[in-house]
XYZ file of C-alpha atoms in Angstrom:
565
model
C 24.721 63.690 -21.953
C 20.668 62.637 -22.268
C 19.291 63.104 -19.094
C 18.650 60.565 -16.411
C 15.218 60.288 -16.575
C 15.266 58.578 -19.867
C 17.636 56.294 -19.346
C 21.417 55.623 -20.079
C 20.486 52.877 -22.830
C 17.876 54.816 -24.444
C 17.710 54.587 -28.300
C 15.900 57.622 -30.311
C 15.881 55.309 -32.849
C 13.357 53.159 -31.017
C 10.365 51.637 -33.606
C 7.933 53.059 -31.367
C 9.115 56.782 -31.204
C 8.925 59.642 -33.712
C 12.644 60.137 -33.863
C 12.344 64.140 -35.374
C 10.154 64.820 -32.801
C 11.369 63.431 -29.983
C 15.522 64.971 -31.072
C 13.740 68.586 -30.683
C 12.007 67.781 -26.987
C 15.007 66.173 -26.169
C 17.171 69.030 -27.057
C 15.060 71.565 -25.558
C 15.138 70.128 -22.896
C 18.784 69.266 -22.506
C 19.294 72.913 -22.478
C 16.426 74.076 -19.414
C 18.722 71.587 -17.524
C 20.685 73.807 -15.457
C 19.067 76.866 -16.282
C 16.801 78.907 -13.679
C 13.726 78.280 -14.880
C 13.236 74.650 -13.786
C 9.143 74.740 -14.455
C 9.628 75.100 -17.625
C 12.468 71.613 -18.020
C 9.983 69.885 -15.684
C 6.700 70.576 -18.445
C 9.312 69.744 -21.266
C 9.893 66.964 -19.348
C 6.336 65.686 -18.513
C 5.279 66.316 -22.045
C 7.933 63.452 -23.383
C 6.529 61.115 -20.209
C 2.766 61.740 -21.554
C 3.639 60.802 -24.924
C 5.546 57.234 -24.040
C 2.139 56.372 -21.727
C 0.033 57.127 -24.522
C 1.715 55.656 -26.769
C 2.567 52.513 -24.697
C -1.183 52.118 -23.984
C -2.268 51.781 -28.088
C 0.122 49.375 -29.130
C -0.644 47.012 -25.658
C -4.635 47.440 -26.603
C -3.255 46.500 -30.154
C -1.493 43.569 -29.103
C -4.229 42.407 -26.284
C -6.648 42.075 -29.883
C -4.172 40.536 -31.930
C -3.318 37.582 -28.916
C -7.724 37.412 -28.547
C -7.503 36.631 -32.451
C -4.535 34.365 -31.950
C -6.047 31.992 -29.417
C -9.069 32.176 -31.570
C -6.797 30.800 -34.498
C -5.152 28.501 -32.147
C -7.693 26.616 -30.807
C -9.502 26.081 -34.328
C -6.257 24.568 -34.891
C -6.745 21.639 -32.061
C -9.899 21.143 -33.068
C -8.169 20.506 -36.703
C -5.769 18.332 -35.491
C -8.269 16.115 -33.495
C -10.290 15.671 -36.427
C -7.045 14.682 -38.236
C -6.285 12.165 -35.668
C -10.035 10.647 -36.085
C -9.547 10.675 -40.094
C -6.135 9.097 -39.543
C -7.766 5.943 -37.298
C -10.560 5.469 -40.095
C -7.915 5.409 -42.673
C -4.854 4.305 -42.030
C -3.515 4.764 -45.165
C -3.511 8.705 -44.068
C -0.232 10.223 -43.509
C -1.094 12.332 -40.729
C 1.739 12.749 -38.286
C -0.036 12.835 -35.006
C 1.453 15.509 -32.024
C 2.305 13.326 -28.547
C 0.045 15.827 -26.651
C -2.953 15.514 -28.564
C -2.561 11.736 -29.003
C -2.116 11.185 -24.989
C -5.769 13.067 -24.724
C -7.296 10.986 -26.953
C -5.933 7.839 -24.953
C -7.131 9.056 -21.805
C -10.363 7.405 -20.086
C -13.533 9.036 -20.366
C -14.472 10.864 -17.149
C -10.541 12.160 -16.934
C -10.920 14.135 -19.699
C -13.693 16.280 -19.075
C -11.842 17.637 -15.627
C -8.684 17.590 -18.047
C -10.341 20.129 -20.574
C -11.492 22.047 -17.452
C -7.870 22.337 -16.610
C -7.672 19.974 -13.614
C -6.166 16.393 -13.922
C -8.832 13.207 -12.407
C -6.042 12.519 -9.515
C -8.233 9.312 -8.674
C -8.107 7.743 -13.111
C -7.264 4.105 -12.442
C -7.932 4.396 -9.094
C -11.731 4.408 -8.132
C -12.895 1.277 -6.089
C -16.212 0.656 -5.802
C -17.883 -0.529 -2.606
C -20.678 -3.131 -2.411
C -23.219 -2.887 -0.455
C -23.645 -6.136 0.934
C -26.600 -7.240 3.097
C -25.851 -6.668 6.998
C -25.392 -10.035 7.672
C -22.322 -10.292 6.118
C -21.075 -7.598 8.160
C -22.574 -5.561 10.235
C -25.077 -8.100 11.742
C -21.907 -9.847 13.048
C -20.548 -6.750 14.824
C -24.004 -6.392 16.972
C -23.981 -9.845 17.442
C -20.121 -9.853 19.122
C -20.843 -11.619 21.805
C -21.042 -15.098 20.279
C -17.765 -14.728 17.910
C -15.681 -16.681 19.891
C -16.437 -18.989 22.794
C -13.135 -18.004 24.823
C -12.454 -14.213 24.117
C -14.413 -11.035 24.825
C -14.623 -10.013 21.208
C -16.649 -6.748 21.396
C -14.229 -5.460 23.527
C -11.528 -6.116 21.008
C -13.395 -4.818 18.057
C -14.564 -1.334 19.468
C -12.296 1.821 17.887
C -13.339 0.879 14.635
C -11.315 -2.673 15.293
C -8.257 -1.540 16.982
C -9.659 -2.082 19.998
C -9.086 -0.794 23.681
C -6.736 1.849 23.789
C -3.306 0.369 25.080
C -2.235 1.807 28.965
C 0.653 1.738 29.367
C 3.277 3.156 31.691
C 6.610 2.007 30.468
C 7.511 4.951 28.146
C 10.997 3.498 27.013
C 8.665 0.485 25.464
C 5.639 2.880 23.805
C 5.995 6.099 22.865
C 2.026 8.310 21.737
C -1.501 7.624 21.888
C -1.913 5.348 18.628
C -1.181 1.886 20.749
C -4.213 -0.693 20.805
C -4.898 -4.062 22.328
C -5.229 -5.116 18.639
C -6.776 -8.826 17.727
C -4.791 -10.491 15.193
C -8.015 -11.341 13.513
C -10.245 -8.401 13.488
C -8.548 -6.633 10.079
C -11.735 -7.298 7.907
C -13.260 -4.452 10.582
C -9.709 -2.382 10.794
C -9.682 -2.656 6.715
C -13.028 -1.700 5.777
C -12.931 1.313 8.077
C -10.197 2.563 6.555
C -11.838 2.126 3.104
C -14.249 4.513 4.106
C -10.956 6.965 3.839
C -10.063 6.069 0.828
C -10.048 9.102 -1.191
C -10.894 7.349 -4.621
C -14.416 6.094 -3.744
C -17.246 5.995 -6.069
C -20.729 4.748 -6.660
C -20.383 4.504 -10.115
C -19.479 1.154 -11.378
C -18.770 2.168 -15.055
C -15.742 4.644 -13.041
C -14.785 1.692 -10.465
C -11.059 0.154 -11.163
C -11.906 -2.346 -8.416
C -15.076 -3.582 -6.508
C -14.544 -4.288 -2.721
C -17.246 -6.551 -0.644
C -17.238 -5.680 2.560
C -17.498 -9.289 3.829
C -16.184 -10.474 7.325
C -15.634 -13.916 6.366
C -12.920 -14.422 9.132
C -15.470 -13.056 11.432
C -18.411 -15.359 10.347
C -16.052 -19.021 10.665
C -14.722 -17.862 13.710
C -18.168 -18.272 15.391
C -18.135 -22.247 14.026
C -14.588 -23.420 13.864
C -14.741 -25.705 16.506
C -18.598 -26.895 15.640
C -18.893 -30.378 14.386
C -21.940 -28.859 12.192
C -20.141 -28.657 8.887
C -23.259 -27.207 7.447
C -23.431 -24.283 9.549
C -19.583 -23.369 9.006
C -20.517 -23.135 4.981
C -23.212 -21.732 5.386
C -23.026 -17.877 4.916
C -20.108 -17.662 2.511
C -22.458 -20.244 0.252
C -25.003 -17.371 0.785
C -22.490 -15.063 0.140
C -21.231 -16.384 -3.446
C -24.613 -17.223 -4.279
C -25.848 -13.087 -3.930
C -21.977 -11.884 -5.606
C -23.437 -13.824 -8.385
C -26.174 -12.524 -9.425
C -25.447 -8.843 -9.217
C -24.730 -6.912 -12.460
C -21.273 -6.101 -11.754
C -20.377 -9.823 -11.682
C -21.213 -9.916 -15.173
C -19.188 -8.128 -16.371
C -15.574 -9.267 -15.375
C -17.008 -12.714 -13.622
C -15.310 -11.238 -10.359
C -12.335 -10.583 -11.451
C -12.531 -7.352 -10.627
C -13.639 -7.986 -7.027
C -11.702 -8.446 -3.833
C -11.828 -8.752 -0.428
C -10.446 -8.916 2.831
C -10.155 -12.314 4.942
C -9.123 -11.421 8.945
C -7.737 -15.096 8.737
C -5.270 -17.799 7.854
C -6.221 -19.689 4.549
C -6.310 -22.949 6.401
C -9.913 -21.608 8.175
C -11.178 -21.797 4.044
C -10.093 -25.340 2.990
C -11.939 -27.984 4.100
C -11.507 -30.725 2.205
C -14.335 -32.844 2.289
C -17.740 -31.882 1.022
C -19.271 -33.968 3.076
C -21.596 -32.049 5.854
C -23.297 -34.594 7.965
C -20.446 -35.190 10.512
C -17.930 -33.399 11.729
C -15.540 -33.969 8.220
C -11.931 -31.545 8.866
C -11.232 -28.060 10.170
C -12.831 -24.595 8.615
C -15.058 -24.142 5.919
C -14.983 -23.999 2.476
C -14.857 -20.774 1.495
C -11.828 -21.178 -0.837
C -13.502 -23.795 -2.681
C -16.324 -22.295 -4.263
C -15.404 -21.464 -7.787
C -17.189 -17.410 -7.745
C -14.544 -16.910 -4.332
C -11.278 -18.514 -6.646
C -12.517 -15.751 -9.785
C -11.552 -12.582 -6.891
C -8.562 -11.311 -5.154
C -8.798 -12.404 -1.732
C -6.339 -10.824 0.828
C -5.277 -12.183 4.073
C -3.086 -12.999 6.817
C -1.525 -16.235 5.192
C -1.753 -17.193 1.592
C -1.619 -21.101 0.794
C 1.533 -21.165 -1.543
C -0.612 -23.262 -4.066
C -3.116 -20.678 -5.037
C -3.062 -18.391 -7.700
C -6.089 -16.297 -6.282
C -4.826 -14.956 -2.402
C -2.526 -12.448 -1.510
C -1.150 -12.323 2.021
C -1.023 -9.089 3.827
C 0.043 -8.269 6.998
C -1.286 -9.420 10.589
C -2.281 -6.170 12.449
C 0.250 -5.006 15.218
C -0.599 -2.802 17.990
C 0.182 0.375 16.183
C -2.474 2.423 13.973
C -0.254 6.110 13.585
C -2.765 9.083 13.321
C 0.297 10.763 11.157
C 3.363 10.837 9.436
C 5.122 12.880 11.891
C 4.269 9.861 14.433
C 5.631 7.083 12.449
C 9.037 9.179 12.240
C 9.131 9.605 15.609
C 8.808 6.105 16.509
C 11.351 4.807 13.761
C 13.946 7.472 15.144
C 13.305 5.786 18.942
C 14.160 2.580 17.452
C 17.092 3.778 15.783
C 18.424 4.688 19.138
C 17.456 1.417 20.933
C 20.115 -0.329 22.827
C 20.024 -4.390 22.167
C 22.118 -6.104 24.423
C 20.586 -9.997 23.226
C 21.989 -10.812 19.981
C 18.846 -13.234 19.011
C 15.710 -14.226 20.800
C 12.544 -15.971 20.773
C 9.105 -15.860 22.312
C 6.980 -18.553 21.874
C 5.758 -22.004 23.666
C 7.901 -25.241 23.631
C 6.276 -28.219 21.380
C 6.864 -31.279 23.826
C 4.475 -33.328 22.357
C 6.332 -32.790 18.449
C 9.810 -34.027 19.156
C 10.283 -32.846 15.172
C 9.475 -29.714 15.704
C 11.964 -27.180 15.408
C 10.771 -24.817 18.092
C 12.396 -27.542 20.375
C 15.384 -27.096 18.521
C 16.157 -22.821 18.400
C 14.600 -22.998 22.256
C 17.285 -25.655 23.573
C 19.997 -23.379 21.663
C 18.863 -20.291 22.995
C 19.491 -21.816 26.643
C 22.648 -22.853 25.901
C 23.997 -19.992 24.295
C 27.224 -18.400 26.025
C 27.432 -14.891 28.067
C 23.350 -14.609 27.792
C 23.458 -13.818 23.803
C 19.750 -15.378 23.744
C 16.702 -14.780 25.474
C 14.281 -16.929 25.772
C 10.571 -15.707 26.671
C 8.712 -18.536 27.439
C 4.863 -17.760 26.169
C 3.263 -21.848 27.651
C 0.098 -20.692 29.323
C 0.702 -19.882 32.595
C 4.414 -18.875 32.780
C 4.415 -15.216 30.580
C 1.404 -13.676 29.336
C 3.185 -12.637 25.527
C -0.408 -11.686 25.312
C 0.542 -8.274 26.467
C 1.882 -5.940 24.428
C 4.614 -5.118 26.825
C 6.188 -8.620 27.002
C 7.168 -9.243 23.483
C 7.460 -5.323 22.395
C 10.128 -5.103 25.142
C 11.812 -8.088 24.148
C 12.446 -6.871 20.428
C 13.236 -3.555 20.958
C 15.976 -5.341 23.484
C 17.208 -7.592 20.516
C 19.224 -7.561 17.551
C 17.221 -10.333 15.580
C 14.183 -11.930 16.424
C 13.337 -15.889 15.351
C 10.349 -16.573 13.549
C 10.048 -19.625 12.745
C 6.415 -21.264 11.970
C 3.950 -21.344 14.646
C 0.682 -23.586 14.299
C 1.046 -22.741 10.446
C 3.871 -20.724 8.267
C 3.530 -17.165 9.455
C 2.964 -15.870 12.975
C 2.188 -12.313 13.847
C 5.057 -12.026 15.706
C 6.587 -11.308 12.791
C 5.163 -8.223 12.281
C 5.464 -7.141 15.563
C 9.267 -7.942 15.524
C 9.584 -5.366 12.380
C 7.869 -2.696 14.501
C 10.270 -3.382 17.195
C 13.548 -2.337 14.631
C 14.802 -6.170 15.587
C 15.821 -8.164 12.530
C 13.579 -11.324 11.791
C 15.235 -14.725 11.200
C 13.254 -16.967 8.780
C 13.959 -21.174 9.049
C 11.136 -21.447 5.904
C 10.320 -19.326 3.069
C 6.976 -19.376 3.347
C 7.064 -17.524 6.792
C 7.503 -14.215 4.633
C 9.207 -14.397 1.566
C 6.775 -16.384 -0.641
C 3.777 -14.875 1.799
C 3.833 -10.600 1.435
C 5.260 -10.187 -1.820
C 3.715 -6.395 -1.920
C 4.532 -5.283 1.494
C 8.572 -6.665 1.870
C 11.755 -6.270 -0.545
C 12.150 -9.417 -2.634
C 15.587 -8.701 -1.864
C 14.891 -10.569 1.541
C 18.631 -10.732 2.383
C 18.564 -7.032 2.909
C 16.080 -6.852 5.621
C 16.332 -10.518 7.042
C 18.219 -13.884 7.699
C 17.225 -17.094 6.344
C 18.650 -20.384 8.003
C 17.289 -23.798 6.142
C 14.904 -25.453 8.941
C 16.870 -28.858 7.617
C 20.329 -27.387 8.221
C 19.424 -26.686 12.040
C 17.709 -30.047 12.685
C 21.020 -31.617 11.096
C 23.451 -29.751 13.706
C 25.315 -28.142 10.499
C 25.128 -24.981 11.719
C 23.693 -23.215 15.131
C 22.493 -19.565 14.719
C 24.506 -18.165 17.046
C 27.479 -19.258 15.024
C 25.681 -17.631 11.768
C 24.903 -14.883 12.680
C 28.794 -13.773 14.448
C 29.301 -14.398 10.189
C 27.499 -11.435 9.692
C 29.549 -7.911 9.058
C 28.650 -5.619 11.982
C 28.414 -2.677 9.223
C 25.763 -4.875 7.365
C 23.561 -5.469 10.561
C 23.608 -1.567 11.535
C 22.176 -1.268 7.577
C 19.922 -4.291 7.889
C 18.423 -2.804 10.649
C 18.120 0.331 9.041
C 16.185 -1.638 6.433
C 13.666 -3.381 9.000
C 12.920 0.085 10.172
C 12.256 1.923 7.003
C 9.991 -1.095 6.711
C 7.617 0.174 9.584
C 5.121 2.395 7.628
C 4.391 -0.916 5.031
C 3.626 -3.267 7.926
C 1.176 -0.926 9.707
C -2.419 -0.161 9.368
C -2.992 3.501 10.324
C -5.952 5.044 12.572
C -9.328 5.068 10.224
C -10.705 7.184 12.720
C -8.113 10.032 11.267
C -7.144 10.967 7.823
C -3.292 10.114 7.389
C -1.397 11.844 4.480
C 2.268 11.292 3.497
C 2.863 7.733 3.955
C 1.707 4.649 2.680
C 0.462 2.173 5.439
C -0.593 -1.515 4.715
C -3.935 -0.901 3.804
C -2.597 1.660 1.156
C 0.271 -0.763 -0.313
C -2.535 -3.326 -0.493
C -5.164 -1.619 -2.358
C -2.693 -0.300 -4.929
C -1.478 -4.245 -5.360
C -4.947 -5.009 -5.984
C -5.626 -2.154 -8.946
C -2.310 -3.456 -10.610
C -3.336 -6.721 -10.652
C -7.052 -6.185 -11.931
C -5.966 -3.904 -14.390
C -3.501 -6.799 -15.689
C -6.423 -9.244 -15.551
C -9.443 -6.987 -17.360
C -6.309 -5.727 -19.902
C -5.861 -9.650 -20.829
C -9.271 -10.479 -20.640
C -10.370 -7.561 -23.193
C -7.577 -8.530 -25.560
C -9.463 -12.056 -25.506
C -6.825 -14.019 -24.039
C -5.494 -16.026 -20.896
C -2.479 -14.425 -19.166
C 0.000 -15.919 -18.123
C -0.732 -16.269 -14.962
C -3.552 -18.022 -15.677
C -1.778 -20.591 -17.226
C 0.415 -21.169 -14.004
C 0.232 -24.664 -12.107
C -1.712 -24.542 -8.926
C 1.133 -25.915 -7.395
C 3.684 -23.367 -8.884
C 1.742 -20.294 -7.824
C 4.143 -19.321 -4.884
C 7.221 -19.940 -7.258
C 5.523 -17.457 -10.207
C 4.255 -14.958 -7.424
C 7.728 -14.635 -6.036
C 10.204 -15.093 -8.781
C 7.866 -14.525 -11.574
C 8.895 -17.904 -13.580
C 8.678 -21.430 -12.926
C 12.387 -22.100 -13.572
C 14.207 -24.883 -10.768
C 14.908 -23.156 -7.750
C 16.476 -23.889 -4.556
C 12.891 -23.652 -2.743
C 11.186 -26.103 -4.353
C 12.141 -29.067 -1.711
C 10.187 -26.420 0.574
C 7.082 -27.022 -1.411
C 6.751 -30.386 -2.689
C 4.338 -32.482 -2.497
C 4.049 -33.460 1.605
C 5.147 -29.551 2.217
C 4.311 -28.861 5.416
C 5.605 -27.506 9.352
C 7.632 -29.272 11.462
């Protein structure tokens, strides 16, 4: 038997050994083995060892040159190959077969493949937004002058903390749960939303790079100071200003805005005023929305008008701006283990002077409804302050679905705030949500939600108490399951921390925006009118939501007298 020390699979035959020579040491040594004189085995021994190393170490110096002179050979090659791929687009007639690798290269955008060829991959391609930089008195001029944004409420208390205002206190710890709870204004997200695009990772000051320009305009901000001025004049005046400097900048020019977007902190109603006419007090709002540079850009905000192709809604800001991940987990887990004893409720303020309205309607069921199923939180000035957090967050949290019907106008923030709270939202009209936040909710809305026809209700064919005992207890439990997996979408996070590992509003939002001005500049370089473009003012919620303008159930919801009731 060959010793141990070389192995019970060793082959004398081996290419790399000397087969006569190494039979002799091999037998010499084979017969020291045992023998008293064990120096002399262990020198045999060594000797064999010595001549593996040393022969080991040529061949790996011979095959370290012969890999150098490979990738030499190798990379000549690539550069062969790209040069093919350039004769093959100048002559098409060339039969060059081009390799995928090299081909997806060549496709990629300019700046991504210099990092690429360095060996690191442009994580931010497609998604750099550039940031104009307005004049200060369409934004920050506004925040040092706080104390005149609104006549009745003390807004530069409300917009400190970067716009999430005062810190929430709180000492009911079964209704709040952390340290990320603010006293939040429904209409300060134009602050809340540029701070947190001072985050965003993908920033650049180079246009040529940008996939998106952002102006930093507080338009909600600026109306709110004039809504209830009879100067029309002075409610137009800045976002005239404002359209009139987007203009005449150079990076207008070259998509005519249609790369641009911003953020409005308001409802689209604020933008609309119909008349032109400035001299007297001529409707409500300004007329922001009418100036044709405002309809070429992407305007978000809290509530869309289902007849325009140019606004996306996005969500109202609730009270709760996570600093982390772990955070939002924690709170969706404590709603998870919420007990509800109210099958439905409402808060909101009786309309006694609408005898139409349908608030009057869900409010006189609630009161009737047997063994206390609904609550009822009555929010008429001086009877509950639903101004508090605690009041409606306790409410939800205490309910299995929450109605939402319209307020003043389609959507409410309540809405938002009933998501948070893990209680299932009950729609009367699809443009409360369905047709509103098409890129923060499933358009699956029956998995997350309950719609009952406003009509149906007014007609006494059905009551919602009766609707929803329809309703499988096994497809509540995953309803509600739904409405809380929901929570990260709906809420902005803390821009006064870095947040990794979920996507908040602000997040889903900007990535809605870079898919849809990436559709628009790939149409508009191909020389042609999507279709989108092509899409009835009228017919914009219908293409937005279902994405074709075939006859739908809906449409009696949006004729033309649509409106709230």
């Amino acid at each position: 038997m060959i010793p141990s020390r070389f192995g019970p699979n060793h082959d004398p035959n081996h290419k790399f050994s000397n087969p006569k020579t190494v039979s002799k040491k091999v037998s010499h040594a084979y017969k020291l083995v045992g023998s008293n004189d064990k120096p002399v085995a262990a020198v045999k021994c060594c000797s064999i060892s010595w001549y593996v190393v040393v022969t080991c170490s040529v061949l790996g110096l011979l095959l370290l040159l012969f890999c150098l002179n490979s990738s030499l050979f190798f990379s000549n090659d690539i550069n062969l190959t790209l040069d093919a791929v350039e004769n093959a687009r100048k002559n098409p007639s060339t039969n060059v077969k081009v390799i995928p690798y090299v081909q997806s290269l060549d496709q990629q955008p300019a700046e991504k493949l210099d990092e690429q060829n360095a060996g690191k991959l442009d994580e931010c391609a497609g998604k750099y937004i550039y940031v104009l930089d307005v004049p200060s008195e369409f934004n920050s001029d506004l925040l040092e002058n706080c104390s005149v944004l609104s006549p009745w409420t003390d807004m530069c208390q409300l917009l400190k903390n970067s716009g999430l205002g005062p810190r929430l206190d709180f000492s009911d710890e079964n209704v709040f749960s952390g340290s990320d709870w603010f006293t939040t204004d429904q209409f300060s997200l134009e602050v809340i939303f540029h701070n947190r695009m001072k985050q965003y990772k993908c920033l650049t000051n180079d246009y040529s790079k940008a996939s998106a320009v952002f102006v930093p305009y507080y338009s909600g901000l600026d109306v709110g100071r004039y809504l209830w001025n009879l100067n029309a004049t002075l409610r137009d005046a800045t976002s005239v200003k404002m359209a009139k400097y987007l203009s005449q900048r150079p990076e207008w020019k070259v998509f005519g805005g249609r790369d641009h977007f911003l953020i409005v902190g308001r409802i689209t109603w604020d933008f609309r005023r119909q008349s032109e006419n400035t001299s007297e007090y001529s409707g409500w709002g300004n007329r922001l929305f009418h100036i044709p540079e405002i309809q070429n850009m992407t305007s978000l905000l809290l509530e869309l008008s289902p007849k325009s192709k140019f606004e996306i809604a996005v969500p109202y800001p609730t009270f709760f701006h996570p600093s982390s991940e772990n955070e939002v987990h924690i709170w969706q887990e404590k709603m998870r283990q919420k007990r509800r004893p109210y099958l439905f409720s409402f808060a909101g303020a009786p309309r006694p002077n609408l005898k139409e309205s349908i608030r009057n309607v869900i409010i006189k069921e609630c009161l009737a409804s047997e063994g206390n199923r609904c609550k009822f939180v009555n929010c008429k000035p001086n009877v509950t302050d639903c101004s508090k957090p605690e009041t409606v967050m306790k409410l939800f949290q205490s309910s299995v679905f929450c109605l939402q019907p319209p307020g003043d106008s389609y959507t409410r923030k309540s809405i938002f705030d009933t998501i948070l709270a893990g209680c299932i939202p009950i729609f009367l009209h699809p443009a409360s949500a369905y047709v509103q936040y098409i890129w923060h909710l499933p358009k699956d809305y029956s998995s997350y939600s309950v719609f009952i026809p406003m009509d149906e209700l007014k007609n006494g064919n059905i009551t919602i108490e009766k609707r929803l005992l329809q309703i499988p207890k096994k497809k509540v439990v995953a309803m509600r399951e739904e409405v809380i997996k929901l929570i990260p979408r709906i809420v902005y996070a803390n821009p006064n921390s870095k947040v990794d590992g979920f996507e908040d509003a602000f997040d889903v939002a900007v990535k809605g925006v870079l898919n849809r001005v990436a559709k628009f500049k790939s149409e508009m370089e191909g020389g042609k009118n999507g279709t989108f473009e092509s899409v009835p003012d009228e017919l914009a919620w219908k293409y937005n939501f279902f994405g074709d303008l075939e006859n739908r159930e809906w449409d009696k919801y949006f004729g033309d007298s649509f409106g709230i009731q």
